[in-house]
Amino acid sequence: MIMKINHPESQAGLGLVELMVAMAIGLILMLGATGTLLTNQRVFSATEGLSGIQDSSRIAIDLLARDLREAGGHPCLTTSLSDQTNANAKALAIKAQLAQAGSVALNPADNPGNRVAAQSALQMVTITDTQTITAQAGTVLTFANSLAAGDIIIACTGKAAYLLEVTAATPTTATVESVPAADLTGASIASGLDFRFWYIGTNADGRLDSLYRRIGAGNGVEMVDNIVGLATQDLGNGAVRIQLTLCSRNNDSEALAANNQLCAAGRIERTVATVIQRRTA
């Protein structure tokens, strides 16, 4: 007699319960991964905003420091300047600026047109070149130069300093309006004198305010964007404290902009301060 053994049939595929459990686990993992991705994006955005603020502050302070450290510097042993320009307005303004403590004016009344009046500003006289007069023939001075008519220069003899106005120039000579009685042969010449005016200005395209610089009577030039605040303080002995308020370029997603004072809503705002010492103080 042959005995027949019946084997139970194997279950094929997944049941509904197993499928639903697998889907639930997959959904939980997907939500976790999505949450991690969103968190990383927010952290990256905040880090990028703070990094941009740091870069902008470093650039702005470096540019300001270059002008401030050289403000009023000229090779004369005396700061008392004798005007030989027949009261040229620019020469008198330069003389008055150089006579100020530190040769730097804090928060002057000048307005280039787009200045934010509520913020401070700085004005200084800078000198870009120095040469030595090798010969003098009346009002014609011989020295290498790149001057033009109307430029103001300072001549230093070691005993006195004179403000001179250039009426004509070649690459090797400069003719001035008038000269002092003293012989200027061997005197030092400081040229490239001009006012540099730093301020916070608005932008015509509606962007946040920026740090601007105007040289002479020219138009203000945007130097660093998203700088909305400038405060200055004279510490004496040629030292100036500079405080900048900067905004991030991107919107804040980590609630770092909760206490904004000057930046637009949603932007990260940070204040950076430094002290700059003039070399010629």
mmCIF file of C-alpha atoms in Angstrom:
data_model
loop_
_atom_site.group_PDB
_atom_site.id
_atom_site.type_symbol
_atom_site.label_atom_id
_atom_site.label_comp_id
_atom_site.label_asym_id
_atom_site.label_seq_id
_atom_site.Cartn_x
_atom_site.Cartn_y
_atom_site.Cartn_z
ATOM 1 C CA MET A 1 0.000 0.000 0.000
ATOM 2 C CA ILE A 2 1.424 3.328 -1.057
ATOM 3 C CA MET A 3 1.028 6.176 1.437
ATOM 4 C CA LYS A 4 0.539 9.651 -0.053
ATOM 5 C CA ILE A 5 1.968 12.521 1.959
ATOM 6 C CA ASN A 6 0.398 15.887 1.326
ATOM 7 C CA HIS A 7 2.813 18.885 1.661
ATOM 8 C CA PRO A 8 1.267 22.279 2.468
ATOM 9 C CA GLU A 9 1.444 24.693 -0.425
ATOM 10 C CA SER A 10 3.955 27.584 -0.026
ATOM 11 C CA GLN A 11 2.475 31.101 0.155
ATOM 12 C CA ALA A 12 3.611 33.195 -2.806
ATOM 13 C CA GLY A 13 4.133 37.047 -2.739
ATOM 14 C CA LEU A 14 3.331 39.557 0.031
ATOM 15 C CA GLY A 15 0.183 39.871 1.927
ATOM 16 C CA LEU A 16 -1.656 43.165 2.280
ATOM 17 C CA VAL A 17 -0.450 43.668 5.848
ATOM 18 C CA GLU A 18 3.200 43.181 4.943
ATOM 19 C CA LEU A 19 2.840 45.580 2.006
ATOM 20 C CA MET A 20 1.304 48.281 4.171
ATOM 21 C CA VAL A 21 4.020 47.884 6.820
ATOM 22 C CA ALA A 22 6.735 48.162 4.158
ATOM 23 C CA MET A 23 5.102 51.286 2.717
ATOM 24 C CA ALA A 24 4.839 52.851 6.164
ATOM 25 C CA ILE A 25 8.514 52.201 6.894
ATOM 26 C CA GLY A 26 9.493 53.622 3.503
ATOM 27 C CA LEU A 27 7.381 56.723 4.117
ATOM 28 C CA ILE A 28 8.992 57.287 7.516
ATOM 29 C CA LEU A 29 12.463 56.976 6.013
ATOM 30 C CA MET A 30 11.561 59.332 3.172
ATOM 31 C CA LEU A 31 10.168 61.944 5.566
ATOM 32 C CA GLY A 32 13.308 61.696 7.679
ATOM 33 C CA ALA A 33 15.547 62.159 4.654
ATOM 34 C CA THR A 34 13.460 65.114 3.447
ATOM 35 C CA GLY A 35 13.612 66.750 6.865
ATOM 36 C CA THR A 36 17.375 66.322 6.971
ATOM 37 C CA LEU A 37 17.708 67.825 3.484
ATOM 38 C CA LEU A 38 15.574 70.853 4.379
ATOM 39 C CA THR A 39 17.521 71.391 7.594
ATOM 40 C CA ASN A 40 20.801 71.220 5.717
ATOM 41 C CA GLN A 41 19.511 73.726 3.164
ATOM 42 C CA ARG A 42 18.497 76.181 5.902
ATOM 43 C CA VAL A 43 21.829 75.797 7.683
ATOM 44 C CA PHE A 44 23.687 76.261 4.392
ATOM 45 C CA SER A 45 21.670 79.395 3.610
ATOM 46 C CA ALA A 46 22.399 80.878 7.039
ATOM 47 C CA THR A 47 26.085 79.964 6.799
ATOM 48 C CA GLU A 48 26.296 81.481 3.321
ATOM 49 C CA GLY A 49 24.667 84.683 4.582
ATOM 50 C CA LEU A 50 27.056 85.002 7.518
ATOM 51 C CA SER A 51 30.032 84.216 5.282
ATOM 52 C CA GLY A 52 28.968 86.936 2.841
ATOM 53 C CA ILE A 53 28.709 89.440 5.692
ATOM 54 C CA GLN A 54 32.195 88.499 6.875
ATOM 55 C CA ASP A 55 33.673 88.902 3.388
ATOM 56 C CA SER A 56 31.944 92.249 2.823
ATOM 57 C CA SER A 57 33.078 93.621 6.182
ATOM 58 C CA ARG A 58 36.674 92.586 5.526
ATOM 59 C CA ILE A 59 36.703 94.254 2.107
ATOM 60 C CA ALA A 60 35.013 97.438 3.361
ATOM 61 C CA ILE A 61 37.352 97.854 6.325
ATOM 62 C CA ASP A 62 40.410 97.224 4.148
ATOM 63 C CA LEU A 63 39.328 99.873 1.624
ATOM 64 C CA LEU A 64 38.519 102.407 4.333
ATOM 65 C CA ALA A 65 41.782 101.709 6.139
ATOM 66 C CA ARG A 66 43.864 102.369 3.019
ATOM 67 C CA ASP A 67 42.505 105.896 2.702
ATOM 68 C CA LEU A 68 42.416 106.659 6.415
ATOM 69 C CA ARG A 69 45.986 105.553 7.067
ATOM 70 C CA GLU A 70 47.291 107.862 4.363
ATOM 71 C CA ALA A 71 44.957 110.788 5.094
ATOM 72 C CA GLY A 72 46.762 114.111 5.209
ATOM 73 C CA GLY A 73 50.177 112.559 4.755
ATOM 74 C CA HIS A 74 52.692 114.757 2.966
ATOM 75 C CA PRO A 75 56.479 115.100 3.165
ATOM 76 C CA CYS A 76 56.445 118.518 4.844
ATOM 77 C CA LEU A 77 57.897 118.930 8.304
ATOM 78 C CA THR A 78 55.222 121.476 9.144
ATOM 79 C CA THR A 79 51.450 121.321 8.845
ATOM 80 C CA SER A 80 51.222 125.095 8.382
ATOM 81 C CA LEU A 81 50.601 125.647 4.683
ATOM 82 C CA SER A 82 51.139 128.956 2.914
ATOM 83 C CA ASP A 83 48.633 129.570 0.124
ATOM 84 C CA GLN A 84 50.265 130.592 -3.167
ATOM 85 C CA THR A 85 47.170 129.961 -5.301
ATOM 86 C CA ASN A 86 45.522 133.381 -4.983
ATOM 87 C CA ALA A 87 42.804 131.910 -2.771
ATOM 88 C CA ASN A 88 41.828 129.008 -5.030
ATOM 89 C CA ALA A 89 38.697 127.468 -3.491
ATOM 90 C CA LYS A 90 39.931 123.884 -3.691
ATOM 91 C CA ALA A 91 43.322 124.824 -2.248
ATOM 92 C CA LEU A 92 41.711 126.632 0.680
ATOM 93 C CA ALA A 93 39.442 123.640 1.320
ATOM 94 C CA ILE A 94 42.466 121.306 1.304
ATOM 95 C CA LYS A 95 44.322 123.638 3.662
ATOM 96 C CA ALA A 96 41.365 123.699 6.055
ATOM 97 C CA GLN A 97 41.022 119.906 5.930
ATOM 98 C CA LEU A 98 44.721 119.312 6.609
ATOM 99 C CA ALA A 99 44.575 121.713 9.545
ATOM 100 C CA GLN A 100 41.914 119.595 11.253
ATOM 101 C CA ALA A 101 42.916 117.134 13.935
ATOM 102 C CA GLY A 102 43.829 113.942 12.139
ATOM 103 C CA SER A 103 43.076 115.555 8.748
ATOM 104 C CA VAL A 104 39.840 113.544 8.763
ATOM 105 C CA ALA A 105 36.387 115.105 8.982
ATOM 106 C CA LEU A 106 33.767 112.888 10.619
ATOM 107 C CA ASN A 107 30.164 113.248 9.507
ATOM 108 C CA PRO A 108 30.635 116.298 7.253
ATOM 109 C CA ALA A 109 27.552 118.003 5.854
ATOM 110 C CA ASP A 110 28.418 117.222 2.235
ATOM 111 C CA ASN A 111 25.721 115.288 0.345
ATOM 112 C CA PRO A 112 26.579 113.613 -2.986
ATOM 113 C CA GLY A 113 22.862 113.194 -3.717
ATOM 114 C CA ASN A 114 22.210 109.609 -2.702
ATOM 115 C CA ARG A 115 23.647 109.826 0.804
ATOM 116 C CA VAL A 116 21.614 108.367 3.676
ATOM 117 C CA ALA A 117 21.578 111.375 5.991
ATOM 118 C CA ALA A 118 20.964 109.333 9.138
ATOM 119 C CA GLN A 119 24.333 107.593 8.749
ATOM 120 C CA SER A 120 27.772 109.026 9.419
ATOM 121 C CA ALA A 121 30.403 109.751 6.766
ATOM 122 C CA LEU A 122 34.126 110.459 6.483
ATOM 123 C CA GLN A 123 36.068 112.952 4.418
ATOM 124 C CA MET A 124 39.837 113.099 4.072
ATOM 125 C CA VAL A 125 42.569 114.476 1.826
ATOM 126 C CA THR A 126 44.783 111.903 0.155
ATOM 127 C CA ILE A 127 48.067 112.292 -1.717
ATOM 128 C CA THR A 128 49.045 109.797 -4.398
ATOM 129 C CA ASP A 129 52.557 110.823 -5.438
ATOM 130 C CA THR A 130 55.702 112.585 -4.214
ATOM 131 C CA GLN A 131 58.575 113.903 -6.334
ATOM 132 C CA THR A 132 61.565 116.246 -5.990
ATOM 133 C CA ILE A 133 61.938 119.520 -7.898
ATOM 134 C CA THR A 134 65.218 119.368 -9.811
ATOM 135 C CA ALA A 135 65.128 122.913 -11.205
ATOM 136 C CA GLN A 136 63.096 126.129 -11.084
ATOM 137 C CA ALA A 137 62.764 128.894 -13.668
ATOM 138 C CA GLY A 138 60.278 131.433 -12.377
ATOM 139 C CA THR A 139 56.929 129.679 -12.123
ATOM 140 C CA VAL A 140 58.135 126.642 -14.100
ATOM 141 C CA LEU A 141 59.139 123.711 -11.893
ATOM 142 C CA THR A 142 61.012 120.707 -13.268
ATOM 143 C CA PHE A 143 60.035 117.258 -11.973
ATOM 144 C CA ALA A 144 58.442 114.094 -13.366
ATOM 145 C CA ASN A 145 54.675 114.305 -13.117
ATOM 146 C CA SER A 146 51.295 113.435 -14.574
ATOM 147 C CA LEU A 147 49.615 116.688 -13.583
ATOM 148 C CA ALA A 148 47.035 118.785 -15.413
ATOM 149 C CA ALA A 149 45.929 122.396 -15.277
ATOM 150 C CA GLY A 150 43.894 123.080 -12.159
ATOM 151 C CA ASP A 151 45.642 120.512 -9.967
ATOM 152 C CA ILE A 152 46.754 121.563 -6.499
ATOM 153 C CA ILE A 153 50.184 120.498 -5.227
ATOM 154 C CA ILE A 154 52.212 121.021 -2.047
ATOM 155 C CA ALA A 155 55.857 122.084 -2.176
ATOM 156 C CA CYS A 156 57.956 121.422 0.929
ATOM 157 C CA THR A 157 61.345 123.055 1.464
ATOM 158 C CA GLY A 158 62.004 121.614 4.911
ATOM 159 C CA LYS A 159 61.350 125.007 6.480
ATOM 160 C CA ALA A 160 57.954 125.793 4.984
ATOM 161 C CA ALA A 161 55.147 124.288 2.944
ATOM 162 C CA TYR A 162 53.345 125.960 0.064
ATOM 163 C CA LEU A 163 50.099 125.256 -1.756
ATOM 164 C CA LEU A 164 50.537 125.773 -5.502
ATOM 165 C CA GLU A 165 48.046 125.692 -8.379
ATOM 166 C CA VAL A 166 49.144 124.122 -11.658
ATOM 167 C CA THR A 167 48.244 126.170 -14.749
ATOM 168 C CA ALA A 168 50.026 123.978 -17.323
ATOM 169 C CA ALA A 169 52.042 120.776 -17.265
ATOM 170 C CA THR A 170 54.193 118.454 -19.335
ATOM 171 C CA PRO A 171 55.542 115.055 -18.232
ATOM 172 C CA THR A 172 58.691 116.797 -16.945
ATOM 173 C CA THR A 173 57.570 120.306 -15.909
ATOM 174 C CA ALA A 174 54.714 122.076 -14.181
ATOM 175 C CA THR A 175 53.846 125.757 -14.462
ATOM 176 C CA VAL A 176 52.152 127.179 -11.370
ATOM 177 C CA GLU A 177 50.055 130.277 -10.714
ATOM 178 C CA SER A 178 52.646 131.856 -8.425
ATOM 179 C CA VAL A 179 55.642 130.852 -6.341
ATOM 180 C CA PRO A 180 57.018 131.987 -2.994
ATOM 181 C CA ALA A 181 60.178 134.034 -2.664
ATOM 182 C CA ALA A 182 62.077 130.951 -1.517
ATOM 183 C CA ASP A 183 63.945 128.853 -4.083
ATOM 184 C CA LEU A 184 62.039 125.591 -4.599
ATOM 185 C CA THR A 185 64.903 123.660 -6.205
ATOM 186 C CA GLY A 186 65.326 120.444 -4.219
ATOM 187 C CA ALA A 187 61.928 120.820 -2.574
ATOM 188 C CA SER A 188 59.596 117.855 -2.296
ATOM 189 C CA ILE A 189 56.333 117.906 -4.204
ATOM 190 C CA ALA A 190 53.176 116.174 -3.024
ATOM 191 C CA SER A 191 50.656 115.730 -5.825
ATOM 192 C CA GLY A 192 47.422 113.924 -6.507
ATOM 193 C CA LEU A 193 45.696 115.864 -3.718
ATOM 194 C CA ASP A 194 41.988 115.251 -3.598
ATOM 195 C CA PHE A 195 39.086 114.750 -1.244
ATOM 196 C CA ARG A 196 37.814 111.246 -0.610
ATOM 197 C CA PHE A 197 34.321 111.072 0.813
ATOM 198 C CA TRP A 198 32.992 107.785 2.243
ATOM 199 C CA TYR A 199 29.283 107.433 2.974
ATOM 200 C CA ILE A 200 26.246 105.149 2.943
ATOM 201 C CA GLY A 201 24.201 105.663 -0.205
ATOM 202 C CA THR A 202 20.963 104.427 -1.704
ATOM 203 C CA ASN A 203 20.815 102.460 -4.962
ATOM 204 C CA ALA A 204 18.637 103.522 -7.871
ATOM 205 C CA ASP A 205 17.672 99.916 -8.637
ATOM 206 C CA GLY A 206 16.015 99.452 -5.240
ATOM 207 C CA ARG A 207 18.682 97.227 -3.684
ATOM 208 C CA LEU A 208 19.700 97.654 -0.072
ATOM 209 C CA ASP A 209 22.035 100.566 0.676
ATOM 210 C CA SER A 210 25.762 100.303 -0.037
ATOM 211 C CA LEU A 211 29.070 101.806 1.037
ATOM 212 C CA TYR A 212 30.054 104.513 -1.466
ATOM 213 C CA ARG A 213 33.188 106.555 -2.124
ATOM 214 C CA ARG A 214 33.384 109.821 -4.026
ATOM 215 C CA ILE A 215 36.731 111.256 -5.161
ATOM 216 C CA GLY A 216 36.895 115.004 -5.690
ATOM 217 C CA ALA A 217 33.830 116.395 -7.433
ATOM 218 C CA GLY A 218 33.059 113.139 -9.241
ATOM 219 C CA ASN A 219 30.095 110.856 -8.754
ATOM 220 C CA GLY A 220 29.899 108.449 -5.854
ATOM 221 C CA VAL A 221 31.014 104.914 -6.724
ATOM 222 C CA GLU A 222 29.497 101.853 -5.048
ATOM 223 C CA MET A 223 32.316 100.046 -3.235
ATOM 224 C CA VAL A 224 30.599 97.296 -1.183
ATOM 225 C CA ASP A 225 26.921 96.381 -1.337
ATOM 226 C CA ASN A 226 24.515 95.565 1.509
ATOM 227 C CA ILE A 227 26.194 97.898 4.016
ATOM 228 C CA VAL A 228 23.391 99.945 5.546
ATOM 229 C CA GLY A 229 25.011 101.574 8.574
ATOM 230 C CA LEU A 230 28.165 103.601 9.257
ATOM 231 C CA ALA A 231 29.127 105.116 12.610
ATOM 232 C CA THR A 232 32.391 106.927 13.340
ATOM 233 C CA GLN A 233 34.183 108.134 16.458
ATOM 234 C CA ASP A 234 37.368 110.174 16.823
ATOM 235 C CA LEU A 235 39.528 108.503 19.483
ATOM 236 C CA GLY A 236 42.281 111.115 19.312
ATOM 237 C CA ASN A 237 45.914 110.832 18.204
ATOM 238 C CA GLY A 238 44.839 109.970 14.670
ATOM 239 C CA ALA A 239 42.745 106.938 15.644
ATOM 240 C CA VAL A 240 39.218 106.556 14.273
ATOM 241 C CA ARG A 241 36.674 103.938 15.310
ATOM 242 C CA ILE A 242 34.573 102.618 12.432
ATOM 243 C CA GLN A 243 31.374 100.632 12.923
ATOM 244 C CA LEU A 244 29.582 99.053 9.967
ATOM 245 C CA THR A 245 26.140 97.451 9.848
ATOM 246 C CA LEU A 246 25.837 94.782 7.160
ATOM 247 C CA CYS A 247 22.994 92.682 5.764
ATOM 248 C CA SER A 248 23.081 89.236 4.195
ATOM 249 C CA ARG A 249 22.344 88.944 0.479
ATOM 250 C CA ASN A 250 19.951 86.019 0.947
ATOM 251 C CA ASN A 251 16.917 85.656 3.167
ATOM 252 C CA ASP A 252 17.366 84.243 6.657
ATOM 253 C CA SER A 253 15.679 80.892 7.311
ATOM 254 C CA GLU A 254 17.117 80.250 10.767
ATOM 255 C CA ALA A 255 15.483 83.160 12.618
ATOM 256 C CA LEU A 256 18.796 85.011 12.909
ATOM 257 C CA ALA A 257 17.123 88.244 11.793
ATOM 258 C CA ALA A 258 14.765 88.532 14.726
ATOM 259 C CA ASN A 259 16.296 91.759 16.090
ATOM 260 C CA ASN A 260 17.024 93.661 12.886
ATOM 261 C CA GLN A 261 17.411 97.421 13.217
ATOM 262 C CA LEU A 262 18.414 98.496 9.701
ATOM 263 C CA CYS A 263 18.269 95.452 7.416
ATOM 264 C CA ALA A 264 15.123 94.444 5.576
ATOM 265 C CA ALA A 265 12.907 91.805 7.123
ATOM 266 C CA GLY A 266 14.271 88.325 6.573
ATOM 267 C CA ARG A 267 17.911 89.410 6.134
ATOM 268 C CA ILE A 268 20.651 88.595 8.630
ATOM 269 C CA GLU A 269 22.051 91.764 10.244
ATOM 270 C CA ARG A 270 25.456 92.032 11.871
ATOM 271 C CA THR A 271 27.559 94.925 13.214
ATOM 272 C CA VAL A 272 31.347 95.002 12.852
ATOM 273 C CA ALA A 273 33.653 97.557 14.490
ATOM 274 C CA THR A 274 37.363 98.298 14.189
ATOM 275 C CA VAL A 275 39.875 101.029 15.059
ATOM 276 C CA ILE A 276 42.065 102.455 12.299
ATOM 277 C CA GLN A 277 45.223 104.406 13.134
ATOM 278 C CA ARG A 278 46.545 106.998 10.706
ATOM 279 C CA ARG A 279 50.202 106.489 9.841
ATOM 280 C CA THR A 280 50.807 110.231 9.648
ATOM 281 C CA ALA A 281 49.318 110.987 13.067
#
